[in-house]
PDB file of C-alpha atoms and ligand atoms in Angstrom:
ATOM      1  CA  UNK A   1     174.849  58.778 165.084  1.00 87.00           C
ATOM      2  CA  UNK A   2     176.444  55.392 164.734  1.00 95.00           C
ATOM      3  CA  UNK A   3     179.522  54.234 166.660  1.00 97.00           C
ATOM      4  CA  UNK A   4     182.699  53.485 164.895  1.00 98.00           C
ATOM      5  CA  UNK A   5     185.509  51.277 165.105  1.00 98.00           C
ATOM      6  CA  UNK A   6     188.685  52.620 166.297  1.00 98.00           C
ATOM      7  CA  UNK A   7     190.658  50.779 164.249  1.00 98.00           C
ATOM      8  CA  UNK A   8     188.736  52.890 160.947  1.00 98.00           C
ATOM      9  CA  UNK A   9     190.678  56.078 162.202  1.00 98.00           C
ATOM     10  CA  UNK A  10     193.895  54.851 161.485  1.00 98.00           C
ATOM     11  CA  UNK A  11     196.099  57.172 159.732  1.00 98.00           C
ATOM     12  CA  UNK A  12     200.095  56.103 158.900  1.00 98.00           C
ATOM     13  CA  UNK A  13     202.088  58.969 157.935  1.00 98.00           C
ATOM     14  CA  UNK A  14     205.653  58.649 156.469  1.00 98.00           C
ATOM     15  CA  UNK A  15     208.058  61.986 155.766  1.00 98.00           C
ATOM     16  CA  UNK A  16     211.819  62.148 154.813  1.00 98.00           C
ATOM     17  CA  UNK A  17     214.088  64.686 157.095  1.00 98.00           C
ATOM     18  CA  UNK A  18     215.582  66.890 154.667  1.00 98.00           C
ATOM     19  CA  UNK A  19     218.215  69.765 155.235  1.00 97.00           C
ATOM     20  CA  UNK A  20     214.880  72.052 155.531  1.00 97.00           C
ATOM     21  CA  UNK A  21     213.452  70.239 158.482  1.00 97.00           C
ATOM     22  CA  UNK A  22     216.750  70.103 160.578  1.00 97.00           C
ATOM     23  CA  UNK A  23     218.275  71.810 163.230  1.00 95.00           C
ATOM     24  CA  UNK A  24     222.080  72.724 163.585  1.00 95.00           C
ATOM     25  CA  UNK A  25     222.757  69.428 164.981  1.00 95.00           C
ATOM     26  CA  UNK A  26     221.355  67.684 161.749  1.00 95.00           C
ATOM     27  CA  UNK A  27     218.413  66.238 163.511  1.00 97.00           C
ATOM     28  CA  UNK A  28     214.746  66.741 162.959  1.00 97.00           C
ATOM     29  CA  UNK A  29     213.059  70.075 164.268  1.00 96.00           C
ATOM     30  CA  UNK A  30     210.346  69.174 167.354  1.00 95.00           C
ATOM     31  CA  UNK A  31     208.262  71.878 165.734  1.00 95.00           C
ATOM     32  CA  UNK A  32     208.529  70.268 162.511  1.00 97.00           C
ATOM     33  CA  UNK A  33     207.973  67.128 164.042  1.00 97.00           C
ATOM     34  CA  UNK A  34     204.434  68.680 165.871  1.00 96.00           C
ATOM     35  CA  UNK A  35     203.266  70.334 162.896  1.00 97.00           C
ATOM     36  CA  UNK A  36     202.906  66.645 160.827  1.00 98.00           C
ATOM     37  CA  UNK A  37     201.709  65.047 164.111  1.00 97.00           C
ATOM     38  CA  UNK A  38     199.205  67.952 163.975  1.00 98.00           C
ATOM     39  CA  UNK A  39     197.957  67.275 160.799  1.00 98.00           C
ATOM     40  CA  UNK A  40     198.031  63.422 160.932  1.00 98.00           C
ATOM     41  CA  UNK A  41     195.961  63.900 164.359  1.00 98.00           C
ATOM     42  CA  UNK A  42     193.481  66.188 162.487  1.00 98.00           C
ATOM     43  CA  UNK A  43     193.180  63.307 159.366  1.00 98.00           C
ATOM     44  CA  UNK A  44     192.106  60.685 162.119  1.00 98.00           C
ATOM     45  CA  UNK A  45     189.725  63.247 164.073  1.00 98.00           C
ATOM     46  CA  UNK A  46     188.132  64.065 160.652  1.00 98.00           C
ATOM     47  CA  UNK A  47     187.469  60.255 159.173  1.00 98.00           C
ATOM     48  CA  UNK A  48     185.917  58.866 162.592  1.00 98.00           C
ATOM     49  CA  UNK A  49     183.799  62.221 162.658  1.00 98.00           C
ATOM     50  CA  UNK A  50     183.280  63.655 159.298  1.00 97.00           C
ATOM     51  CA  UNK A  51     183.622  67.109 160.057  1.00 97.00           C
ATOM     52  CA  UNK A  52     186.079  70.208 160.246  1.00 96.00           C
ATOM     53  CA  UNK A  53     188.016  69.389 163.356  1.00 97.00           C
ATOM     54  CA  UNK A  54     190.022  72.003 165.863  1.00 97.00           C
ATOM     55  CA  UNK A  55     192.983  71.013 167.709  1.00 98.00           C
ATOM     56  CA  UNK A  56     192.112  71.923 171.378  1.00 97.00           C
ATOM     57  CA  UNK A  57     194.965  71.004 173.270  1.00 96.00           C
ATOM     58  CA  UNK A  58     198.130  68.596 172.996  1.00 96.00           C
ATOM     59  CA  UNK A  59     199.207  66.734 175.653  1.00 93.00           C
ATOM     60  CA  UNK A  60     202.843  66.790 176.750  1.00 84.00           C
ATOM     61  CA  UNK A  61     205.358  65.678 174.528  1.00 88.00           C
ATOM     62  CA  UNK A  62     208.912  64.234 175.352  1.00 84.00           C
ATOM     63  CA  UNK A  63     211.381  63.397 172.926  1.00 87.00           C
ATOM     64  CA  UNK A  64     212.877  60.436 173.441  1.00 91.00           C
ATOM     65  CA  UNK A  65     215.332  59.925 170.619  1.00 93.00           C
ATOM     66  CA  UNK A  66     216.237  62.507 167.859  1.00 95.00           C
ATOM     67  CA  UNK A  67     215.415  61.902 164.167  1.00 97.00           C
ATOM     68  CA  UNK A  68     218.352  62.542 161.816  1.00 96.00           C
ATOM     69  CA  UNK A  69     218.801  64.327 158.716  1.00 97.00           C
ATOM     70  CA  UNK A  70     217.905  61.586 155.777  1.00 97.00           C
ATOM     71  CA  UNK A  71     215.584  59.301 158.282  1.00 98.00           C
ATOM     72  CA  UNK A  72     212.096  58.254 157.195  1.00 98.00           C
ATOM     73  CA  UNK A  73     209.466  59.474 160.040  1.00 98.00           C
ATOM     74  CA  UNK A  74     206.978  57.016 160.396  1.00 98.00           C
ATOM     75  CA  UNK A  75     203.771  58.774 162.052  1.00 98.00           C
ATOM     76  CA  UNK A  76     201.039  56.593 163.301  1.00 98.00           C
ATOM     77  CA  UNK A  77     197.566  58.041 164.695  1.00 98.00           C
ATOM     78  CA  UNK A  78     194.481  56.354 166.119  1.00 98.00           C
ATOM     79  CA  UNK A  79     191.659  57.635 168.076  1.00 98.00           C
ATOM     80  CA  UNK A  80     191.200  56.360 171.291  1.00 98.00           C
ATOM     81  CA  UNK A  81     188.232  57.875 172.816  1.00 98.00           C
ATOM     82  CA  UNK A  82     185.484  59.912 172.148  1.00 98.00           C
ATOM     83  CA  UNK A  83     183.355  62.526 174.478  1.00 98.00           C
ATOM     84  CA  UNK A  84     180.491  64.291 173.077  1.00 98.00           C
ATOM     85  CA  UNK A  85     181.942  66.948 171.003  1.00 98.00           C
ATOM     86  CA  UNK A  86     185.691  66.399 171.189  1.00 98.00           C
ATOM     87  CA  UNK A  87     187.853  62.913 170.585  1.00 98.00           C
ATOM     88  CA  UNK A  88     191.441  61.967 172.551  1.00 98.00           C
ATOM     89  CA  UNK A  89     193.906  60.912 169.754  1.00 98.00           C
ATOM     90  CA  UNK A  90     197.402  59.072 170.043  1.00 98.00           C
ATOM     91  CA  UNK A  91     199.905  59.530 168.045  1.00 97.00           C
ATOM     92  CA  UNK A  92     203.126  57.856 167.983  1.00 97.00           C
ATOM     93  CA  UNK A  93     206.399  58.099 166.258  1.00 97.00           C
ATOM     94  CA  UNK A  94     209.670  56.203 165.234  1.00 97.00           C
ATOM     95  CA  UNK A  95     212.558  57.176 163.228  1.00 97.00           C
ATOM     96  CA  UNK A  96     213.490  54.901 160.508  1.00 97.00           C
ATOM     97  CA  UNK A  97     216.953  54.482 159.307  1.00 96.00           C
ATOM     98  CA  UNK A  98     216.370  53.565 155.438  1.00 93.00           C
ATOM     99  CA  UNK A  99     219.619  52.439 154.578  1.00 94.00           C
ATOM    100  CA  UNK A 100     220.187  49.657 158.064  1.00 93.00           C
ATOM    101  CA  UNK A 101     216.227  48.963 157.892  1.00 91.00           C
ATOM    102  CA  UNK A 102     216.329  50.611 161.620  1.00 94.00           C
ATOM    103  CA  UNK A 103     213.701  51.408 163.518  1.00 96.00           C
ATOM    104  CA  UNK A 104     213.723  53.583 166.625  1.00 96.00           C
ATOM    105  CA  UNK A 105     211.178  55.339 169.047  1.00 95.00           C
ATOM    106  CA  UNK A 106     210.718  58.740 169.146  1.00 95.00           C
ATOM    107  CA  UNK A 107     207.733  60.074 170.652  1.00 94.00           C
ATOM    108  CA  UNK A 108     204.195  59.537 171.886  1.00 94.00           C
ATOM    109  CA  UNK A 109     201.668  62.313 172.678  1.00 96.00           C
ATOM    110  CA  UNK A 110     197.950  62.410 172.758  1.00 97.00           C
ATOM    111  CA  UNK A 111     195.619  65.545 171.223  1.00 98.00           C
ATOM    112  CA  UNK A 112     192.354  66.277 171.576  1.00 98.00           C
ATOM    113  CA  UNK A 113     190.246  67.653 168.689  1.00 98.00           C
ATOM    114  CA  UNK A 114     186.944  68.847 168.579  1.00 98.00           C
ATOM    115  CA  UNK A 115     184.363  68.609 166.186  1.00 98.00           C
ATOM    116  CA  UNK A 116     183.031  71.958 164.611  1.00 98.00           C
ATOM    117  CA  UNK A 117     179.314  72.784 162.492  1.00 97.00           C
ATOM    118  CA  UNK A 118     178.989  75.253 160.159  1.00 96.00           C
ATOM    119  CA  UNK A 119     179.162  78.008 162.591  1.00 97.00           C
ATOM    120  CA  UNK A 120     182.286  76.699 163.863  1.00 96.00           C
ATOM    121  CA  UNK A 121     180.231  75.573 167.006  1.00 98.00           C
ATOM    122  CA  UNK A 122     181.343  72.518 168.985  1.00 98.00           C
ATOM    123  CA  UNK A 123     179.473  69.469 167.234  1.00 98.00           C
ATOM    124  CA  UNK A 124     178.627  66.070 168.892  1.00 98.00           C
ATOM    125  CA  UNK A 125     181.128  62.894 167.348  1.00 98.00           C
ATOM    126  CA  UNK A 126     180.059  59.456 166.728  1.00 98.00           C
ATOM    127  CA  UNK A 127     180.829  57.326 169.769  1.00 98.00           C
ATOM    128  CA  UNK A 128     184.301  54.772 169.183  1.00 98.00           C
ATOM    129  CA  UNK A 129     184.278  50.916 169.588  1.00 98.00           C
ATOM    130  CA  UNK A 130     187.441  49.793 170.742  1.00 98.00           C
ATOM    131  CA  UNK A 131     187.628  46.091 169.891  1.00 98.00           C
ATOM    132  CA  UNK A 132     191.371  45.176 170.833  1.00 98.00           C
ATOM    133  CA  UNK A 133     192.968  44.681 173.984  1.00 98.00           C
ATOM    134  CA  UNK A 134     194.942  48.002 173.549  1.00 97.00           C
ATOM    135  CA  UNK A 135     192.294  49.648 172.306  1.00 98.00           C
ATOM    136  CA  UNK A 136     190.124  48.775 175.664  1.00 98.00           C
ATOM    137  CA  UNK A 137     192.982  50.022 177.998  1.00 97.00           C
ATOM    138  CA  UNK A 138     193.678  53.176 175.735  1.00 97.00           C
ATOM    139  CA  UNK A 139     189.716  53.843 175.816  1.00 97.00           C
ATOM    140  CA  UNK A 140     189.487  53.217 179.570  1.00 95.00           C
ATOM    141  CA  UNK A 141     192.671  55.853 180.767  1.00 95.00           C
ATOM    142  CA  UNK A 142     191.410  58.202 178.385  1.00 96.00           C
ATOM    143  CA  UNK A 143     188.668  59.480 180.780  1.00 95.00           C
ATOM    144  CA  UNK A 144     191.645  60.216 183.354  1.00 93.00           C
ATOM    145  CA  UNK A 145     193.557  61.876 181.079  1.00 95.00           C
ATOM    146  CA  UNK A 146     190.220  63.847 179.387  1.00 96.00           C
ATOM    147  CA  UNK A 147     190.296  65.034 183.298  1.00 94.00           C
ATOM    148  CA  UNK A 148     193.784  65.977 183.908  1.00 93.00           C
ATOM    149  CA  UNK A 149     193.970  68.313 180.709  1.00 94.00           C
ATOM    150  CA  UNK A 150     190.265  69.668 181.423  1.00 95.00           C
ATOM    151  CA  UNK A 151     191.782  70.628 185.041  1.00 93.00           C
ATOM    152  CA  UNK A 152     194.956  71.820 183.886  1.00 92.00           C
ATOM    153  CA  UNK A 153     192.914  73.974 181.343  1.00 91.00           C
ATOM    154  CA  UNK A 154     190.786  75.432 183.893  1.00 92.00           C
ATOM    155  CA  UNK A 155     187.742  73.705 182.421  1.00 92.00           C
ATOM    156  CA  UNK A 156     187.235  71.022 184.961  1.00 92.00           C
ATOM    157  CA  UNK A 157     186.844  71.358 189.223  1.00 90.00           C
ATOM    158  CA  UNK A 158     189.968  68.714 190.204  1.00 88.00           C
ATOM    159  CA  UNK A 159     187.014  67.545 192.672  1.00 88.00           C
ATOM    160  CA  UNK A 160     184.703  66.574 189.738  1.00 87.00           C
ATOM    161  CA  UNK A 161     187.515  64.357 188.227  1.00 87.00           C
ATOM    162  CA  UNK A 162     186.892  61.123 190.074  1.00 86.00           C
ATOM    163  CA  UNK A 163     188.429  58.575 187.430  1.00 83.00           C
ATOM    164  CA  UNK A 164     191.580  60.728 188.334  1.00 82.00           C
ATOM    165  CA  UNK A 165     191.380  60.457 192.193  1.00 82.00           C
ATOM    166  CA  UNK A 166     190.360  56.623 191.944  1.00 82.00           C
ATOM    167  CA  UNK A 167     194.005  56.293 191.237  1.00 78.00           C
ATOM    168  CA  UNK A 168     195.080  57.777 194.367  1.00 77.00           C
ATOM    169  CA  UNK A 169     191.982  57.063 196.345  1.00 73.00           C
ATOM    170  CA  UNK A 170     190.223  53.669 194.818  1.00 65.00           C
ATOM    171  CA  UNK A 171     186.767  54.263 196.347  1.00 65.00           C
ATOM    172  CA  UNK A 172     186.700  57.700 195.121  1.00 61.00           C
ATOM    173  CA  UNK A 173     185.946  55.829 191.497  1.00 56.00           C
ATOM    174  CA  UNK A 174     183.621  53.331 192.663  1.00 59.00           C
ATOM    175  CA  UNK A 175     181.325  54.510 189.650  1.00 64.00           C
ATOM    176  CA  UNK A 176     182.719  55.885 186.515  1.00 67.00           C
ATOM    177  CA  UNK A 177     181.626  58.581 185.386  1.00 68.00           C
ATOM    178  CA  UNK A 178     180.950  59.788 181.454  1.00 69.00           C
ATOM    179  CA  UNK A 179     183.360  63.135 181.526  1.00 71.00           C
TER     180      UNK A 179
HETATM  181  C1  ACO B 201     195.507  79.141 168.874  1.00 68.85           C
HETATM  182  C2  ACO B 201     195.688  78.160 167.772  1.00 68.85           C
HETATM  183  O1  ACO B 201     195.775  78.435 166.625  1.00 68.85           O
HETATM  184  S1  ACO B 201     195.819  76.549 168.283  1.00 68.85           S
HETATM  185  C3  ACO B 201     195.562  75.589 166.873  1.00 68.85           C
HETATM  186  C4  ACO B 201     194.188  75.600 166.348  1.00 68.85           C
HETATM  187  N1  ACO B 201     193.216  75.477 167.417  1.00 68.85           N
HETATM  188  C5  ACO B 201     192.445  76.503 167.766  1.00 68.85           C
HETATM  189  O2  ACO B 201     192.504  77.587 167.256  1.00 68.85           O
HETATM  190  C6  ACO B 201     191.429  76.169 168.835  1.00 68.85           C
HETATM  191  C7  ACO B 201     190.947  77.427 169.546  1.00 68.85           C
HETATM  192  N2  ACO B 201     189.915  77.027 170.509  1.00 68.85           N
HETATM  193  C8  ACO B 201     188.616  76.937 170.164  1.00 68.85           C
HETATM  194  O3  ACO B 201     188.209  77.238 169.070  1.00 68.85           O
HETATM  195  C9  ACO B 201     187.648  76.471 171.240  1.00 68.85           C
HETATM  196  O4  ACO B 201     188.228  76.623 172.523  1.00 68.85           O
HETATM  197  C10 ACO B 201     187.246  74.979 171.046  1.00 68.85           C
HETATM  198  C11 ACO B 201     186.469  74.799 169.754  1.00 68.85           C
HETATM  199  C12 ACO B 201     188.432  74.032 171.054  1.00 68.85           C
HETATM  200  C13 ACO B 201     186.329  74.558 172.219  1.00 68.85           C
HETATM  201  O5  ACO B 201     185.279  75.468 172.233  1.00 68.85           O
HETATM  202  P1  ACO B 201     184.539  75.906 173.593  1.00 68.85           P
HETATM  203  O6  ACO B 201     183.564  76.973 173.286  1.00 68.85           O
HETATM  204  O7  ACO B 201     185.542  76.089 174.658  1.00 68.85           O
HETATM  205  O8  ACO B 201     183.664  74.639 173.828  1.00 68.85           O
HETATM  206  P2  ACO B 201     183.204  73.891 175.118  1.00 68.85           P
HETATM  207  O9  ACO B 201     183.677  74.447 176.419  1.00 68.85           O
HETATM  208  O10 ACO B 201     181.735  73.711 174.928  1.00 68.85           O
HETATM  209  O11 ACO B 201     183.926  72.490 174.924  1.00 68.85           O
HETATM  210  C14 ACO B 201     183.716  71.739 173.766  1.00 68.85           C
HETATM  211  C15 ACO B 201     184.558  70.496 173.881  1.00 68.85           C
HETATM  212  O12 ACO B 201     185.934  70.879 173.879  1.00 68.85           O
HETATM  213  C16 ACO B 201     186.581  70.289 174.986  1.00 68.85           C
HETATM  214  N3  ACO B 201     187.653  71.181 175.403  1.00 68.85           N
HETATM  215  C17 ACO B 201     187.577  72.504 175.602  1.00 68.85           C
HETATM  216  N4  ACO B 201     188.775  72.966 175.992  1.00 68.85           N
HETATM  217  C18 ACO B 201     189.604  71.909 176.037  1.00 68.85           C
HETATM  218  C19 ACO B 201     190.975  71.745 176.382  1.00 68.85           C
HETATM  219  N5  ACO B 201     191.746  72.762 176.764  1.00 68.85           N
HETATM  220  N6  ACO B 201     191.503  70.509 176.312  1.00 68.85           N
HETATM  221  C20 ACO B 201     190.758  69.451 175.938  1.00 68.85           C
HETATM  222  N7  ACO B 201     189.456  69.549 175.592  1.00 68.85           N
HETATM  223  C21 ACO B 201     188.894  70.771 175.660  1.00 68.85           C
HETATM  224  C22 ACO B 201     185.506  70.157 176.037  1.00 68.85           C
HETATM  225  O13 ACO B 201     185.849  69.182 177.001  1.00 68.85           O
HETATM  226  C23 ACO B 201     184.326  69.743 175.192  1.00 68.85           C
HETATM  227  O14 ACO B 201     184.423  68.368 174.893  1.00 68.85           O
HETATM  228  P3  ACO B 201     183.110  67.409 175.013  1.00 68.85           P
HETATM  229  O15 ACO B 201     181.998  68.049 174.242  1.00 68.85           O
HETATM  230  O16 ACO B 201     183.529  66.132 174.366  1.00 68.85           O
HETATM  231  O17 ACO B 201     182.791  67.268 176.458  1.00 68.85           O
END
Protein backbone atom coordinates (compact mmCIF):
# COMPACT_ATOMS: atom_id res chain seq x y z
CA UNK A 1 0.00 0.00 0.00
CA UNK A 2 1.66 3.28 -0.81
CA UNK A 3 2.30 6.06 1.71
CA UNK A 4 0.61 9.35 1.38
CA UNK A 5 1.21 12.82 1.99
CA UNK A 6 -0.42 14.39 4.86
CA UNK A 7 -0.97 17.39 3.37
CA UNK A 8 -3.53 15.23 0.58
CA UNK A 9 -5.99 14.74 3.62
CA UNK A 10 -6.78 18.14 4.00
CA UNK A 11 -10.33 18.89 4.37
CA UNK A 12 -11.62 22.85 5.05
CA UNK A 13 -15.06 22.98 6.17
CA UNK A 14 -17.06 26.28 6.42
CA UNK A 15 -20.88 26.43 8.11
CA UNK A 16 -23.04 29.52 9.04
CA UNK A 17 -24.59 29.48 12.83
CA UNK A 18 -28.14 29.85 12.29
CA UNK A 19 -31.01 30.21 14.95
CA UNK A 20 -31.19 26.18 14.56
CA UNK A 21 -27.67 25.55 15.70
CA UNK A 22 -27.78 27.90 18.82
CA UNK A 23 -28.22 27.68 22.29
CA UNK A 24 -30.24 30.14 24.59
CA UNK A 25 -27.33 32.32 24.84
CA UNK A 26 -27.23 32.76 20.94
CA UNK A 27 -24.02 30.92 20.57
CA UNK A 28 -23.20 27.79 18.68
CA UNK A 29 -24.26 24.30 20.22
CA UNK A 30 -20.83 22.10 21.24
CA UNK A 31 -22.85 19.17 19.97
CA UNK A 32 -23.52 20.88 16.85
CA UNK A 33 -20.15 21.95 16.73
CA UNK A 34 -18.87 17.91 17.24
CA UNK A 35 -21.22 16.55 14.88
CA UNK A 36 -19.48 18.74 11.69
CA UNK A 37 -16.04 18.11 13.28
CA UNK A 38 -17.24 14.47 13.12
CA UNK A 39 -17.95 14.42 9.71
CA UNK A 40 -15.07 16.66 8.46
CA UNK A 41 -12.73 14.12 10.54
CA UNK A 42 -14.42 11.15 8.74
CA UNK A 43 -13.87 13.11 5.00
CA UNK A 44 -10.01 13.26 5.84
CA UNK A 45 -9.87 9.54 7.33
CA UNK A 46 -11.68 8.41 4.11
CA UNK A 47 -9.41 10.32 1.23
CA UNK A 48 -5.90 9.26 2.85
CA UNK A 49 -7.48 5.63 3.19
CA UNK A 50 -10.14 4.99 0.72
CA UNK A 51 -12.42 3.16 2.74
CA UNK A 52 -15.59 3.32 5.10
CA UNK A 53 -14.09 4.79 8.21
CA UNK A 54 -15.48 4.46 12.10
CA UNK A 55 -14.95 7.07 14.56
CA UNK A 56 -13.28 5.20 17.52
CA UNK A 57 -12.74 7.68 20.00
CA UNK A 58 -12.39 11.64 20.30
CA UNK A 59 -10.02 13.10 22.28
CA UNK A 60 -10.94 15.78 24.80
CA UNK A 61 -12.35 18.83 23.68
CA UNK A 62 -12.28 22.35 25.40
CA UNK A 63 -13.98 25.24 24.19
CA UNK A 64 -12.13 28.04 24.20
CA UNK A 65 -14.27 30.80 22.77
CA UNK A 66 -18.03 30.54 21.84
CA UNK A 67 -19.25 30.88 18.22
CA UNK A 68 -22.19 33.28 17.81
CA UNK A 69 -25.36 33.17 16.10
CA UNK A 70 -24.57 34.54 12.30
CA UNK A 71 -20.59 33.55 12.52
CA UNK A 72 -18.99 31.54 9.71
CA UNK A 73 -17.28 28.23 11.33
CA UNK A 74 -14.27 27.58 9.64
CA UNK A 75 -13.37 23.71 10.23
CA UNK A 76 -9.98 22.55 9.26
CA UNK A 77 -8.88 18.69 9.41
CA UNK A 78 -5.62 16.93 8.61
CA UNK A 79 -4.36 13.59 9.44
CA UNK A 80 -1.49 13.38 11.42
CA UNK A 81 -0.58 9.87 11.92
CA UNK A 82 -1.33 6.62 10.89
CA UNK A 83 -1.13 3.01 12.82
CA UNK A 84 -2.02 -0.05 11.05
CA UNK A 85 -5.69 -0.04 10.94
CA UNK A 86 -6.71 3.25 12.54
CA UNK A 87 -5.34 7.08 11.74
CA UNK A 88 -5.04 10.15 14.59
CA UNK A 89 -6.77 13.22 12.99
CA UNK A 90 -6.68 17.02 14.10
CA UNK A 91 -9.12 19.12 13.73
CA UNK A 92 -9.22 22.67 14.49
CA UNK A 93 -11.66 25.46 14.60
CA UNK A 94 -12.15 29.34 14.51
CA UNK A 95 -15.12 31.46 14.48
CA UNK A 96 -15.30 33.99 11.83
CA UNK A 97 -17.04 37.21 12.22
CA UNK A 98 -18.22 37.96 8.45
CA UNK A 99 -19.18 41.36 8.76
CA UNK A 100 -15.47 42.78 10.87
CA UNK A 101 -13.45 40.04 8.74
CA UNK A 102 -12.68 38.52 12.44
CA UNK A 103 -11.18 35.62 13.14
CA UNK A 104 -11.11 33.84 16.49
CA UNK A 105 -10.06 30.37 17.99
CA UNK A 106 -12.32 28.04 19.10
CA UNK A 107 -11.28 24.62 19.51
CA UNK A 108 -8.78 21.87 18.77
CA UNK A 109 -9.37 18.12 19.32
CA UNK A 110 -7.89 15.07 17.78
CA UNK A 111 -10.09 11.69 16.63
CA UNK A 112 -9.11 8.59 15.75
CA UNK A 113 -10.83 6.63 12.95
CA UNK A 114 -10.43 3.32 11.83
CA UNK A 115 -10.50 1.81 8.65
CA UNK A 116 -13.28 -0.89 7.98
CA UNK A 117 -13.53 -3.97 4.90
CA UNK A 118 -16.48 -5.22 3.73
CA UNK A 119 -17.26 -7.09 6.80
CA UNK A 120 -16.88 -4.07 8.75
CA UNK A 121 -13.51 -5.63 10.02
CA UNK A 122 -10.64 -3.34 11.03
CA UNK A 123 -8.59 -2.79 7.67
CA UNK A 124 -4.84 -1.81 7.43
CA UNK A 125 -4.35 2.28 6.11
CA UNK A 126 -1.72 3.50 3.89
CA UNK A 127 1.18 4.79 5.96
CA UNK A 128 1.33 9.14 6.08
CA UNK A 129 4.40 11.25 5.01
CA UNK A 130 4.57 14.22 6.94
CA UNK A 131 6.76 16.64 4.98
CA UNK A 132 6.43 19.99 7.07
CA UNK A 133 7.85 21.00 10.19
CA UNK A 134 4.37 20.76 11.90
CA UNK A 135 3.56 17.91 10.31
CA UNK A 136 6.90 16.08 11.80
CA UNK A 137 6.08 17.24 15.42
CA UNK A 138 2.25 16.40 15.01
CA UNK A 139 3.41 12.83 13.58
CA UNK A 140 6.00 12.34 16.34
CA UNK A 141 3.41 13.17 19.67
CA UNK A 142 0.90 11.24 18.01
CA UNK A 143 2.37 7.89 19.23
CA UNK A 144 2.01 9.40 22.93
CA UNK A 145 -1.22 10.38 22.50
CA UNK A 146 -2.23 6.88 20.35
CA UNK A 147 -1.02 5.57 24.03
CA UNK A 148 -2.80 7.72 26.41
CA UNK A 149 -6.33 7.10 24.70
CA UNK A 150 -5.43 3.23 24.15
CA UNK A 151 -4.80 3.26 28.14
CA UNK A 152 -7.59 5.32 29.02
CA UNK A 153 -9.72 2.91 26.81
CA UNK A 154 -8.55 -0.08 28.49
CA UNK A 155 -6.84 -1.27 25.32
CA UNK A 156 -3.29 -0.60 26.22
CA UNK A 157 -1.07 -1.86 29.67
CA UNK A 158 0.14 1.98 30.89
CA UNK A 159 3.54 -0.15 31.20
CA UNK A 160 3.60 -0.93 27.42
CA UNK A 161 3.28 2.86 26.61
CA UNK A 162 6.91 3.88 26.69
CA UNK A 163 6.73 7.04 24.27
CA UNK A 164 4.36 8.17 27.18
CA UNK A 165 6.73 7.48 30.16
CA UNK A 166 9.83 8.90 28.12
CA UNK A 167 8.21 12.13 29.03
CA UNK A 168 8.38 11.59 32.61
CA UNK A 169 11.23 9.16 32.61
CA UNK A 170 13.62 9.97 29.36
CA UNK A 171 15.41 6.59 29.31
CA UNK A 172 12.24 4.79 29.51
CA UNK A 173 11.96 5.89 25.53
CA UNK A 174 15.38 5.25 24.56
CA UNK A 175 13.81 3.27 21.50
CA UNK A 176 10.54 4.16 20.03
CA UNK A 177 8.38 1.94 19.60
CA UNK A 178 5.64 1.41 16.51
CA UNK A 179 2.24 1.41 18.84
C1 LIG B 1 -21.33 4.24 19.57
C2 LIG B 1 -21.28 5.14 18.39
O1 LIG B 1 -22.13 5.26 17.58
S1 LIG B 1 -19.87 6.08 18.28
C3 LIG B 1 -19.82 6.67 16.66
C4 LIG B 1 -19.55 5.66 15.63
N1 LIG B 1 -18.49 4.76 16.04
C5 LIG B 1 -18.74 3.49 16.35
O2 LIG B 1 -19.84 3.01 16.35
C6 LIG B 1 -17.51 2.68 16.67
C7 LIG B 1 -17.85 1.45 17.49
N2 LIG B 1 -16.62 0.68 17.69
C8 LIG B 1 -16.21 -0.25 16.80
O3 LIG B 1 -16.86 -0.55 15.83
C9 LIG B 1 -14.89 -0.95 17.09
O4 LIG B 1 -14.55 -0.80 18.45
C10 LIG B 1 -13.74 -0.38 16.21
C11 LIG B 1 -13.99 -0.67 14.74
C12 LIG B 1 -13.52 1.11 16.40
C13 LIG B 1 -12.42 -1.08 16.62
O5 LIG B 1 -12.66 -2.45 16.50
P1 LIG B 1 -11.94 -3.53 17.45
O6 LIG B 1 -12.50 -4.87 17.16
O7 LIG B 1 -11.91 -3.02 18.83
O8 LIG B 1 -10.53 -3.55 16.80
P2 LIG B 1 -9.09 -3.72 17.39
O9 LIG B 1 -8.99 -3.89 18.87
O10 LIG B 1 -8.47 -4.76 16.52
O11 LIG B 1 -8.46 -2.31 17.04
C14 LIG B 1 -8.45 -1.84 15.72
C15 LIG B 1 -7.81 -0.48 15.74
O12 LIG B 1 -8.65 0.41 16.48
C16 LIG B 1 -7.88 1.07 17.46
N3 LIG B 1 -8.75 1.34 18.60
C17 LIG B 1 -9.58 0.49 19.21
N4 LIG B 1 -10.20 1.12 20.22
C18 LIG B 1 -9.73 2.38 20.24
C19 LIG B 1 -9.98 3.51 21.07
N5 LIG B 1 -10.83 3.48 22.09
N6 LIG B 1 -9.32 4.65 20.80
C20 LIG B 1 -8.44 4.72 19.78
N7 LIG B 1 -8.17 3.69 18.96
C21 LIG B 1 -8.81 2.52 19.21
C22 LIG B 1 -6.78 0.09 17.81
O13 LIG B 1 -5.68 0.75 18.40
C23 LIG B 1 -6.45 -0.46 16.44
O14 LIG B 1 -5.64 0.45 15.74
P3 LIG B 1 -4.34 -0.07 14.92
O15 LIG B 1 -4.77 -1.19 14.03
O16 LIG B 1 -3.91 1.11 14.11
O17 LIG B 1 -3.32 -0.50 15.91
Amino acid sequence: MEAKKAADSLVVMNELVLPNDTNTFGNLMGGRLMYWMDIGAAMAAGKHCNKPCMTASVDNISFKNPIKLGNIVHIEVKLTRAFTTSMEVRIRVWGEDPLHQHRYESNEAYFTFVALDKDNRPSPVPELIAETEEEKSQYKAALRRRQLRLILGGKMAPDDATELKALFVPAAGATESKT
